[in-house]
């Protein structure tokens, strides 16, 4: 912690308390209470020290600081080892309270998040400062590996889960799909643990996967964190209508096509990650089974819709 203390000291901040935040994080995260020498005020921060090989967010911040600023609460970034980031403490992620909300309040919260994503997607700078997102077989391969490990440890793990993943990627040729909507700046990982609501505003953290891509990239990552049929239908419809109200036209067929392919890919990605969280002891056996069964059913549903659409336009 010598690095943290010296870095805050250089900012005229005296550490009053320090607490490590547990969980499945890509690095070490600390909650910091500090006293400002300049104003003699107590402030609360989050200090994130990046794990080796997971420090892309530092480079992203350097490249698009002016774009991130309206959507994040970054205070300082250190490029020297250990690379780290200091942010204002935004409290708890939306996911911590989301499930307990009635559906009407969930819709309001989701709408607010989608409006922020739409604002990000409407920005017209940074096209040459970010990588380009493209679908590939990475998440499929990881998910099949994770489900294989799960099957070797638990008798309740169904072999059909792997077959479903394999079949949908082959039949829809997901790794070679080229997105159709106009490319925009995307956050890349706006699931509900990376979204905060503070001071009546929505804030986004963890920008390491920011890239140029279809706006449906962000929309479908948000969707995979929602376990309700009504809300799953609500998300893309609200986003499409909101974008059109802002004067941004999205072709309906392109929108539906990107929605299907990216949603399947992100369901698969997060299915693998949820299994990893189960292996690390962060999820119960009951919960991981519920998650897998829901995501597999969603993949089956979207596959059928995608195949119908693909057959329709092949004539």
mmCIF file of C-alpha atoms in Angstrom:
data_model
loop_
_atom_site.group_PDB
_atom_site.id
_atom_site.type_symbol
_atom_site.label_atom_id
_atom_site.label_comp_id
_atom_site.label_asym_id
_atom_site.label_seq_id
_atom_site.Cartn_x
_atom_site.Cartn_y
_atom_site.Cartn_z
ATOM 1 C CA UNK A 1 0.000 0.000 0.000
ATOM 2 C CA UNK A 2 3.040 2.273 -0.111
ATOM 3 C CA UNK A 3 2.165 3.246 -3.693
ATOM 4 C CA UNK A 4 -1.372 4.228 -2.753
ATOM 5 C CA UNK A 5 -0.256 6.288 0.249
ATOM 6 C CA UNK A 6 2.458 8.126 -1.672
ATOM 7 C CA UNK A 7 0.152 8.814 -4.618
ATOM 8 C CA UNK A 8 -2.580 10.288 -2.448
ATOM 9 C CA UNK A 9 0.002 12.256 -0.494
ATOM 10 C CA UNK A 10 1.122 13.861 -3.767
ATOM 11 C CA UNK A 11 -2.534 14.901 -4.227
ATOM 12 C CA UNK A 12 -2.534 16.456 -0.726
ATOM 13 C CA UNK A 13 -4.816 13.714 0.570
ATOM 14 C CA UNK A 14 -4.287 11.999 3.919
ATOM 15 C CA UNK A 15 -5.721 8.483 4.245
ATOM 16 C CA UNK A 16 -8.115 8.160 7.182
ATOM 17 C CA UNK A 17 -9.406 4.661 6.468
ATOM 18 C CA UNK A 18 -8.789 1.955 3.903
ATOM 19 C CA UNK A 19 -10.909 -1.119 3.099
ATOM 20 C CA UNK A 20 -10.283 -3.714 0.414
ATOM 21 C CA UNK A 21 -13.371 -4.626 -1.583
ATOM 22 C CA UNK A 22 -13.702 -8.366 -2.141
ATOM 23 C CA UNK A 23 -15.204 -10.052 -5.188
ATOM 24 C CA UNK A 24 -14.302 -11.280 -8.651
ATOM 25 C CA UNK A 25 -12.380 -8.205 -9.814
ATOM 26 C CA UNK A 26 -9.651 -7.755 -12.416
ATOM 27 C CA UNK A 27 -7.245 -6.322 -9.868
ATOM 28 C CA UNK A 28 -7.285 -4.959 -6.314
ATOM 29 C CA UNK A 29 -9.940 -2.435 -5.341
ATOM 30 C CA UNK A 30 -9.977 -0.328 -2.190
ATOM 31 C CA UNK A 31 -12.495 2.006 -0.585
ATOM 32 C CA UNK A 32 -10.622 5.042 0.695
ATOM 33 C CA UNK A 33 -11.646 7.798 3.067
ATOM 34 C CA UNK A 34 -9.204 10.693 2.884
ATOM 35 C CA UNK A 35 -8.778 14.154 4.315
ATOM 36 C CA UNK A 36 -8.021 16.974 1.899
ATOM 37 C CA UNK A 37 -5.224 19.213 3.171
ATOM 38 C CA UNK A 38 -6.379 22.036 0.929
ATOM 39 C CA UNK A 39 -10.001 22.190 2.046
ATOM 40 C CA UNK A 40 -9.863 20.132 5.265
ATOM 41 C CA UNK A 41 -12.770 17.988 4.049
ATOM 42 C CA UNK A 42 -13.373 14.263 4.178
ATOM 43 C CA UNK A 43 -13.746 12.646 0.763
ATOM 44 C CA UNK A 44 -14.548 9.081 -0.293
ATOM 45 C CA UNK A 45 -12.793 7.405 -3.200
ATOM 46 C CA UNK A 46 -12.317 4.065 -4.914
ATOM 47 C CA UNK A 47 -8.731 3.131 -5.780
ATOM 48 C CA UNK A 48 -8.383 0.423 -8.425
ATOM 49 C CA UNK A 49 -4.994 -1.189 -8.953
ATOM 50 C CA UNK A 50 -5.084 -3.167 -12.195
ATOM 51 C CA UNK A 51 -4.095 -6.810 -12.463
ATOM 52 C CA UNK A 52 -1.304 -7.678 -14.873
ATOM 53 C CA UNK A 53 -2.673 -7.855 -18.392
ATOM 54 C CA UNK A 54 -5.941 -6.145 -17.394
ATOM 55 C CA UNK A 55 -4.767 -2.544 -17.524
ATOM 56 C CA UNK A 56 -6.339 -1.614 -20.882
ATOM 57 C CA UNK A 57 -8.539 0.932 -19.125
ATOM 58 C CA UNK A 58 -5.541 3.170 -18.478
ATOM 59 C CA UNK A 59 -4.786 3.368 -22.200
ATOM 60 C CA UNK A 60 -8.472 3.824 -23.005
ATOM 61 C CA UNK A 61 -8.693 6.721 -20.554
ATOM 62 C CA UNK A 62 -5.627 8.379 -22.087
ATOM 63 C CA UNK A 63 -7.191 8.160 -25.538
ATOM 64 C CA UNK A 64 -10.773 9.230 -24.797
ATOM 65 C CA UNK A 65 -10.651 11.156 -21.517
ATOM 66 C CA UNK A 66 -12.844 13.916 -22.962
ATOM 67 C CA UNK A 67 -15.454 11.316 -23.976
ATOM 68 C CA UNK A 68 -15.434 9.418 -20.664
ATOM 69 C CA UNK A 69 -15.638 12.488 -18.443
ATOM 70 C CA UNK A 70 -19.427 13.106 -18.749
ATOM 71 C CA UNK A 71 -20.132 9.437 -17.971
ATOM 72 C CA UNK A 72 -17.604 8.535 -15.272
ATOM 73 C CA UNK A 73 -16.142 10.009 -12.064
ATOM 74 C CA UNK A 74 -12.420 9.466 -12.559
ATOM 75 C CA UNK A 75 -10.177 11.651 -10.390
ATOM 76 C CA UNK A 76 -6.696 10.511 -11.397
ATOM 77 C CA UNK A 77 -4.874 7.828 -13.404
ATOM 78 C CA UNK A 78 -1.342 6.472 -12.929
ATOM 79 C CA UNK A 79 0.420 4.978 -15.952
ATOM 80 C CA UNK A 80 3.528 3.891 -14.070
ATOM 81 C CA UNK A 81 3.623 0.493 -12.357
ATOM 82 C CA UNK A 82 1.421 -0.427 -10.656
ATOM 83 C CA UNK A 83 -1.060 1.153 -13.021
ATOM 84 C CA UNK A 84 -4.087 2.409 -11.139
ATOM 85 C CA UNK A 85 -7.124 4.666 -11.197
ATOM 86 C CA UNK A 86 -8.732 6.811 -8.508
ATOM 87 C CA UNK A 87 -12.489 7.465 -8.742
ATOM 88 C CA UNK A 88 -15.081 9.109 -6.560
ATOM 89 C CA UNK A 89 -16.938 6.560 -4.456
ATOM 90 C CA UNK A 90 -20.317 6.131 -6.144
ATOM 91 C CA UNK A 91 -21.750 3.826 -3.501
ATOM 92 C CA UNK A 92 -23.185 0.503 -4.619
ATOM 93 C CA UNK A 93 -23.739 -0.722 -8.182
ATOM 94 C CA UNK A 94 -27.270 -0.739 -9.532
ATOM 95 C CA UNK A 95 -27.282 -4.548 -9.388
ATOM 96 C CA UNK A 96 -27.196 -4.436 -5.570
ATOM 97 C CA UNK A 97 -30.743 -3.097 -5.390
ATOM 98 C CA UNK A 98 -32.156 -3.857 -8.826
ATOM 99 C CA UNK A 99 -33.793 -7.222 -8.083
ATOM 100 C CA UNK A 100 -35.779 -5.844 -5.147
ATOM 101 C CA UNK A 101 -37.413 -3.111 -7.241
ATOM 102 C CA UNK A 102 -40.978 -3.461 -8.570
ATOM 103 C CA UNK A 103 -41.121 -3.811 -12.344
ATOM 104 C CA UNK A 104 -42.317 -0.223 -12.887
ATOM 105 C CA UNK A 105 -39.244 1.131 -11.083
ATOM 106 C CA UNK A 106 -37.000 -1.296 -12.947
ATOM 107 C CA UNK A 107 -38.280 0.157 -16.213
ATOM 108 C CA UNK A 108 -37.523 3.688 -15.050
ATOM 109 C CA UNK A 109 -34.001 2.722 -13.995
ATOM 110 C CA UNK A 110 -33.326 0.792 -17.207
ATOM 111 C CA UNK A 111 -34.658 3.707 -19.254
ATOM 112 C CA UNK A 112 -32.233 6.070 -17.491
ATOM 113 C CA UNK A 113 -29.332 3.730 -18.242
ATOM 114 C CA UNK A 114 -30.347 3.419 -21.895
ATOM 115 C CA UNK A 115 -30.557 7.209 -22.214
ATOM 116 C CA UNK A 116 -26.976 7.511 -20.964
ATOM 117 C CA UNK A 117 -25.807 4.825 -23.387
ATOM 118 C CA UNK A 118 -27.640 6.592 -26.202
ATOM 119 C CA UNK A 119 -25.839 9.832 -25.292
ATOM 120 C CA UNK A 120 -22.513 8.012 -25.455
ATOM 121 C CA UNK A 121 -23.446 6.435 -28.780
ATOM 122 C CA UNK A 122 -24.340 9.859 -30.163
ATOM 123 C CA UNK A 123 -20.851 11.296 -29.606
ATOM 124 C CA UNK A 124 -18.952 11.831 -32.839
ATOM 125 C CA UNK A 125 -15.330 11.770 -31.682
ATOM 126 C CA UNK A 126 -12.871 9.007 -30.810
ATOM 127 C CA UNK A 127 -13.338 6.926 -33.950
ATOM 128 C CA UNK A 128 -9.577 6.755 -34.494
ATOM 129 C CA UNK A 129 -8.710 6.332 -30.808
ATOM 130 C CA UNK A 130 -10.427 3.038 -30.037
ATOM 131 C CA UNK A 131 -10.228 -0.525 -31.354
ATOM 132 C CA UNK A 132 -13.015 -1.866 -33.550
ATOM 133 C CA UNK A 133 -15.241 -4.524 -32.022
ATOM 134 C CA UNK A 134 -15.808 -7.634 -34.130
ATOM 135 C CA UNK A 135 -17.556 -10.874 -33.315
ATOM 136 C CA UNK A 136 -15.417 -14.004 -33.143
ATOM 137 C CA UNK A 137 -15.393 -17.411 -31.457
ATOM 138 C CA UNK A 138 -13.706 -16.261 -28.215
ATOM 139 C CA UNK A 139 -16.764 -16.282 -25.957
ATOM 140 C CA UNK A 140 -18.103 -19.503 -27.434
ATOM 141 C CA UNK A 141 -14.797 -21.292 -26.804
ATOM 142 C CA UNK A 142 -14.552 -19.979 -23.248
ATOM 143 C CA UNK A 143 -18.149 -20.922 -22.474
ATOM 144 C CA UNK A 144 -17.746 -24.451 -23.839
ATOM 145 C CA UNK A 145 -14.617 -24.860 -21.727
ATOM 146 C CA UNK A 146 -16.388 -23.553 -18.610
ATOM 147 C CA UNK A 147 -19.397 -25.815 -19.141
ATOM 148 C CA UNK A 148 -17.057 -28.751 -19.717
ATOM 149 C CA UNK A 149 -15.357 -28.092 -16.365
ATOM 150 C CA UNK A 150 -18.726 -27.746 -14.693
ATOM 151 C CA UNK A 151 -19.901 -31.042 -16.219
ATOM 152 C CA UNK A 152 -16.844 -32.858 -14.908
ATOM 153 C CA UNK A 153 -17.589 -31.653 -11.360
ATOM 154 C CA UNK A 154 -21.387 -31.638 -11.121
ATOM 155 C CA UNK A 155 -23.756 -34.430 -12.191
ATOM 156 C CA UNK A 156 -26.614 -31.947 -12.666
ATOM 157 C CA UNK A 157 -24.786 -30.095 -15.457
ATOM 158 C CA UNK A 158 -26.503 -31.006 -18.725
ATOM 159 C CA UNK A 159 -24.430 -31.963 -21.813
ATOM 160 C CA UNK A 160 -27.193 -30.328 -23.859
ATOM 161 C CA UNK A 161 -26.020 -26.891 -22.724
ATOM 162 C CA UNK A 162 -22.775 -27.290 -24.653
ATOM 163 C CA UNK A 163 -24.597 -28.665 -27.679
ATOM 164 C CA UNK A 164 -26.928 -25.671 -27.690
ATOM 165 C CA UNK A 165 -24.022 -23.210 -27.681
ATOM 166 C CA UNK A 166 -22.141 -25.093 -30.373
ATOM 167 C CA UNK A 167 -25.176 -25.400 -32.618
ATOM 168 C CA UNK A 168 -26.254 -21.772 -32.453
ATOM 169 C CA UNK A 169 -22.781 -20.495 -33.325
ATOM 170 C CA UNK A 170 -22.542 -22.889 -36.245
ATOM 171 C CA UNK A 171 -26.043 -22.402 -37.648
ATOM 172 C CA UNK A 172 -25.969 -18.615 -37.446
ATOM 173 C CA UNK A 173 -22.226 -18.433 -38.220
ATOM 174 C CA UNK A 174 -21.858 -15.931 -35.407
ATOM 175 C CA UNK A 175 -18.028 -15.627 -35.484
ATOM 176 C CA UNK A 176 -18.180 -14.235 -39.033
ATOM 177 C CA UNK A 177 -21.169 -11.939 -38.609
ATOM 178 C CA UNK A 178 -20.567 -8.326 -39.638
ATOM 179 C CA UNK A 179 -22.682 -5.863 -37.671
ATOM 180 C CA UNK A 180 -25.032 -3.751 -39.765
ATOM 181 C CA UNK A 181 -25.903 -0.687 -37.667
ATOM 182 C CA UNK A 182 -23.706 2.371 -37.987
ATOM 183 C CA UNK A 183 -20.629 2.179 -35.788
ATOM 184 C CA UNK A 184 -20.541 4.269 -32.605
ATOM 185 C CA UNK A 185 -18.457 4.609 -29.447
ATOM 186 C CA UNK A 186 -19.466 1.779 -27.105
ATOM 187 C CA UNK A 187 -18.667 1.298 -23.423
ATOM 188 C CA UNK A 188 -18.300 -2.442 -23.993
ATOM 189 C CA UNK A 189 -19.334 -3.762 -20.583
ATOM 190 C CA UNK A 190 -22.398 -1.933 -19.153
ATOM 191 C CA UNK A 191 -23.834 -4.793 -17.124
ATOM 192 C CA UNK A 192 -25.509 -3.797 -13.877
ATOM 193 C CA UNK A 193 -22.404 -4.208 -11.715
ATOM 194 C CA UNK A 194 -20.688 -1.527 -13.809
ATOM 195 C CA UNK A 195 -23.565 0.948 -13.581
ATOM 196 C CA UNK A 196 -24.068 3.286 -10.602
ATOM 197 C CA UNK A 197 -26.815 5.743 -9.703
ATOM 198 C CA UNK A 198 -25.530 8.650 -7.639
ATOM 199 C CA UNK A 199 -26.759 12.218 -7.210
ATOM 200 C CA UNK A 200 -29.705 11.474 -9.522
ATOM 201 C CA UNK A 201 -27.370 10.541 -12.362
ATOM 202 C CA UNK A 202 -26.217 7.314 -14.009
ATOM 203 C CA UNK A 203 -22.466 6.675 -14.034
ATOM 204 C CA UNK A 204 -20.413 3.998 -15.807
ATOM 205 C CA UNK A 205 -17.228 2.321 -14.583
ATOM 206 C CA UNK A 206 -14.833 -0.268 -16.109
ATOM 207 C CA UNK A 207 -14.176 1.084 -19.596
ATOM 208 C CA UNK A 208 -11.477 -1.421 -20.516
ATOM 209 C CA UNK A 209 -13.592 -2.920 -23.336
ATOM 210 C CA UNK A 210 -14.579 0.410 -24.911
ATOM 211 C CA UNK A 211 -14.507 0.135 -28.695
ATOM 212 C CA UNK A 212 -16.101 1.275 -31.914
ATOM 213 C CA UNK A 213 -19.008 -0.997 -32.772
ATOM 214 C CA UNK A 214 -22.736 -1.440 -33.149
ATOM 215 C CA UNK A 215 -24.790 0.330 -30.468
ATOM 216 C CA UNK A 216 -26.456 -3.043 -29.887
ATOM 217 C CA UNK A 217 -23.190 -4.169 -28.322
ATOM 218 C CA UNK A 218 -23.958 -2.130 -25.197
ATOM 219 C CA UNK A 219 -27.707 -2.715 -25.297
ATOM 220 C CA UNK A 220 -27.333 -6.516 -25.333
ATOM 221 C CA UNK A 221 -24.731 -6.585 -22.558
ATOM 222 C CA UNK A 222 -27.244 -4.700 -20.430
ATOM 223 C CA UNK A 223 -29.993 -7.124 -21.509
ATOM 224 C CA UNK A 224 -28.140 -10.256 -20.451
ATOM 225 C CA UNK A 225 -28.260 -9.011 -16.839
ATOM 226 C CA UNK A 226 -32.074 -8.905 -16.904
ATOM 227 C CA UNK A 227 -34.098 -12.003 -16.019
ATOM 228 C CA UNK A 228 -37.628 -11.007 -16.975
ATOM 229 C CA UNK A 229 -39.366 -11.558 -20.333
ATOM 230 C CA UNK A 230 -41.284 -8.272 -20.232
ATOM 231 C CA UNK A 231 -38.164 -6.251 -19.512
ATOM 232 C CA UNK A 232 -36.132 -8.124 -22.121
ATOM 233 C CA UNK A 233 -38.695 -7.016 -24.721
ATOM 234 C CA UNK A 234 -38.804 -3.497 -23.289
ATOM 235 C CA UNK A 235 -35.076 -2.732 -23.499
ATOM 236 C CA UNK A 236 -34.489 -2.749 -27.285
ATOM 237 C CA UNK A 237 -37.849 -1.154 -28.061
ATOM 238 C CA UNK A 238 -37.237 1.743 -25.664
ATOM 239 C CA UNK A 239 -33.707 2.257 -26.990
ATOM 240 C CA UNK A 240 -34.801 2.223 -30.644
ATOM 241 C CA UNK A 241 -37.622 4.683 -30.011
ATOM 242 C CA UNK A 242 -35.431 6.961 -27.907
ATOM 243 C CA UNK A 243 -32.714 7.094 -30.576
ATOM 244 C CA UNK A 244 -35.284 7.983 -33.213
ATOM 245 C CA UNK A 245 -36.713 10.713 -30.978
ATOM 246 C CA UNK A 246 -33.190 12.156 -30.813
ATOM 247 C CA UNK A 247 -33.077 12.210 -34.616
ATOM 248 C CA UNK A 248 -30.778 9.185 -34.969
ATOM 249 C CA UNK A 249 -32.239 6.751 -37.494
ATOM 250 C CA UNK A 250 -31.557 3.029 -37.114
ATOM 251 C CA UNK A 251 -32.834 0.730 -39.845
ATOM 252 C CA UNK A 252 -35.257 -1.743 -38.271
ATOM 253 C CA UNK A 253 -33.890 -4.834 -40.042
ATOM 254 C CA UNK A 254 -30.283 -3.930 -39.244
ATOM 255 C CA UNK A 255 -31.257 -3.234 -35.644
ATOM 256 C CA UNK A 256 -33.042 -6.609 -35.233
ATOM 257 C CA UNK A 257 -30.187 -8.486 -36.873
ATOM 258 C CA UNK A 258 -27.481 -6.952 -34.658
ATOM 259 C CA UNK A 259 -29.738 -7.450 -31.645
ATOM 260 C CA UNK A 260 -29.990 -11.218 -32.216
ATOM 261 C CA UNK A 261 -26.335 -11.911 -32.937
ATOM 262 C CA UNK A 262 -24.862 -9.691 -30.241
ATOM 263 C CA UNK A 263 -27.357 -10.802 -27.615
ATOM 264 C CA UNK A 264 -26.457 -14.463 -28.179
ATOM 265 C CA UNK A 265 -22.735 -13.679 -28.043
ATOM 266 C CA UNK A 266 -23.107 -11.730 -24.806
ATOM 267 C CA UNK A 267 -25.398 -14.274 -23.193
ATOM 268 C CA UNK A 268 -22.671 -16.802 -23.930
ATOM 269 C CA UNK A 269 -19.912 -14.539 -22.611
ATOM 270 C CA UNK A 270 -21.691 -13.826 -19.348
ATOM 271 C CA UNK A 271 -22.781 -17.429 -18.927
ATOM 272 C CA UNK A 272 -19.090 -18.360 -18.889
ATOM 273 C CA UNK A 273 -18.312 -15.536 -16.454
ATOM 274 C CA UNK A 274 -21.150 -16.544 -14.108
ATOM 275 C CA UNK A 275 -19.781 -20.093 -14.044
ATOM 276 C CA UNK A 276 -16.386 -18.637 -13.164
ATOM 277 C CA UNK A 277 -17.955 -16.685 -10.295
ATOM 278 C CA UNK A 278 -19.547 -19.936 -9.105
ATOM 279 C CA UNK A 279 -16.147 -21.668 -9.189
ATOM 280 C CA UNK A 280 -14.730 -18.807 -7.110
ATOM 281 C CA UNK A 281 -17.470 -19.181 -4.502
ATOM 282 C CA UNK A 282 -19.418 -16.014 -5.310
ATOM 283 C CA UNK A 283 -22.612 -17.805 -6.426
ATOM 284 C CA UNK A 284 -24.607 -20.623 -4.843
ATOM 285 C CA UNK A 285 -25.294 -23.865 -6.694
ATOM 286 C CA UNK A 286 -28.985 -23.003 -6.824
ATOM 287 C CA UNK A 287 -28.310 -19.591 -8.352
ATOM 288 C CA UNK A 288 -25.845 -20.780 -10.997
ATOM 289 C CA UNK A 289 -28.318 -23.417 -12.159
ATOM 290 C CA UNK A 290 -31.039 -20.770 -12.468
ATOM 291 C CA UNK A 291 -28.712 -18.484 -14.420
ATOM 292 C CA UNK A 292 -27.563 -21.178 -16.832
ATOM 293 C CA UNK A 293 -31.070 -22.445 -17.505
ATOM 294 C CA UNK A 294 -32.377 -18.929 -18.175
ATOM 295 C CA UNK A 295 -29.519 -18.004 -20.514
ATOM 296 C CA UNK A 296 -29.719 -21.275 -22.432
ATOM 297 C CA UNK A 297 -33.463 -20.766 -22.929
ATOM 298 C CA UNK A 298 -32.832 -17.214 -24.134
ATOM 299 C CA UNK A 299 -30.169 -18.434 -26.560
ATOM 300 C CA UNK A 300 -32.611 -21.025 -27.922
ATOM 301 C CA UNK A 301 -35.331 -18.410 -28.309
ATOM 302 C CA UNK A 302 -33.131 -15.872 -30.078
ATOM 303 C CA UNK A 303 -31.605 -18.585 -32.272
ATOM 304 C CA UNK A 304 -35.072 -19.494 -33.558
ATOM 305 C CA UNK A 305 -35.866 -15.838 -34.256
ATOM 306 C CA UNK A 306 -32.491 -15.361 -35.914
ATOM 307 C CA UNK A 307 -32.915 -18.406 -38.130
ATOM 308 C CA UNK A 308 -36.394 -17.248 -39.158
ATOM 309 C CA UNK A 309 -35.002 -13.838 -40.073
ATOM 310 C CA UNK A 310 -32.038 -15.359 -41.907
ATOM 311 C CA UNK A 311 -34.309 -17.653 -43.932
ATOM 312 C CA UNK A 312 -36.679 -14.790 -44.704
ATOM 313 C CA UNK A 313 -33.951 -12.676 -46.295
ATOM 314 C CA UNK A 314 -32.229 -15.574 -48.084
ATOM 315 C CA UNK A 315 -35.022 -15.881 -50.660
#
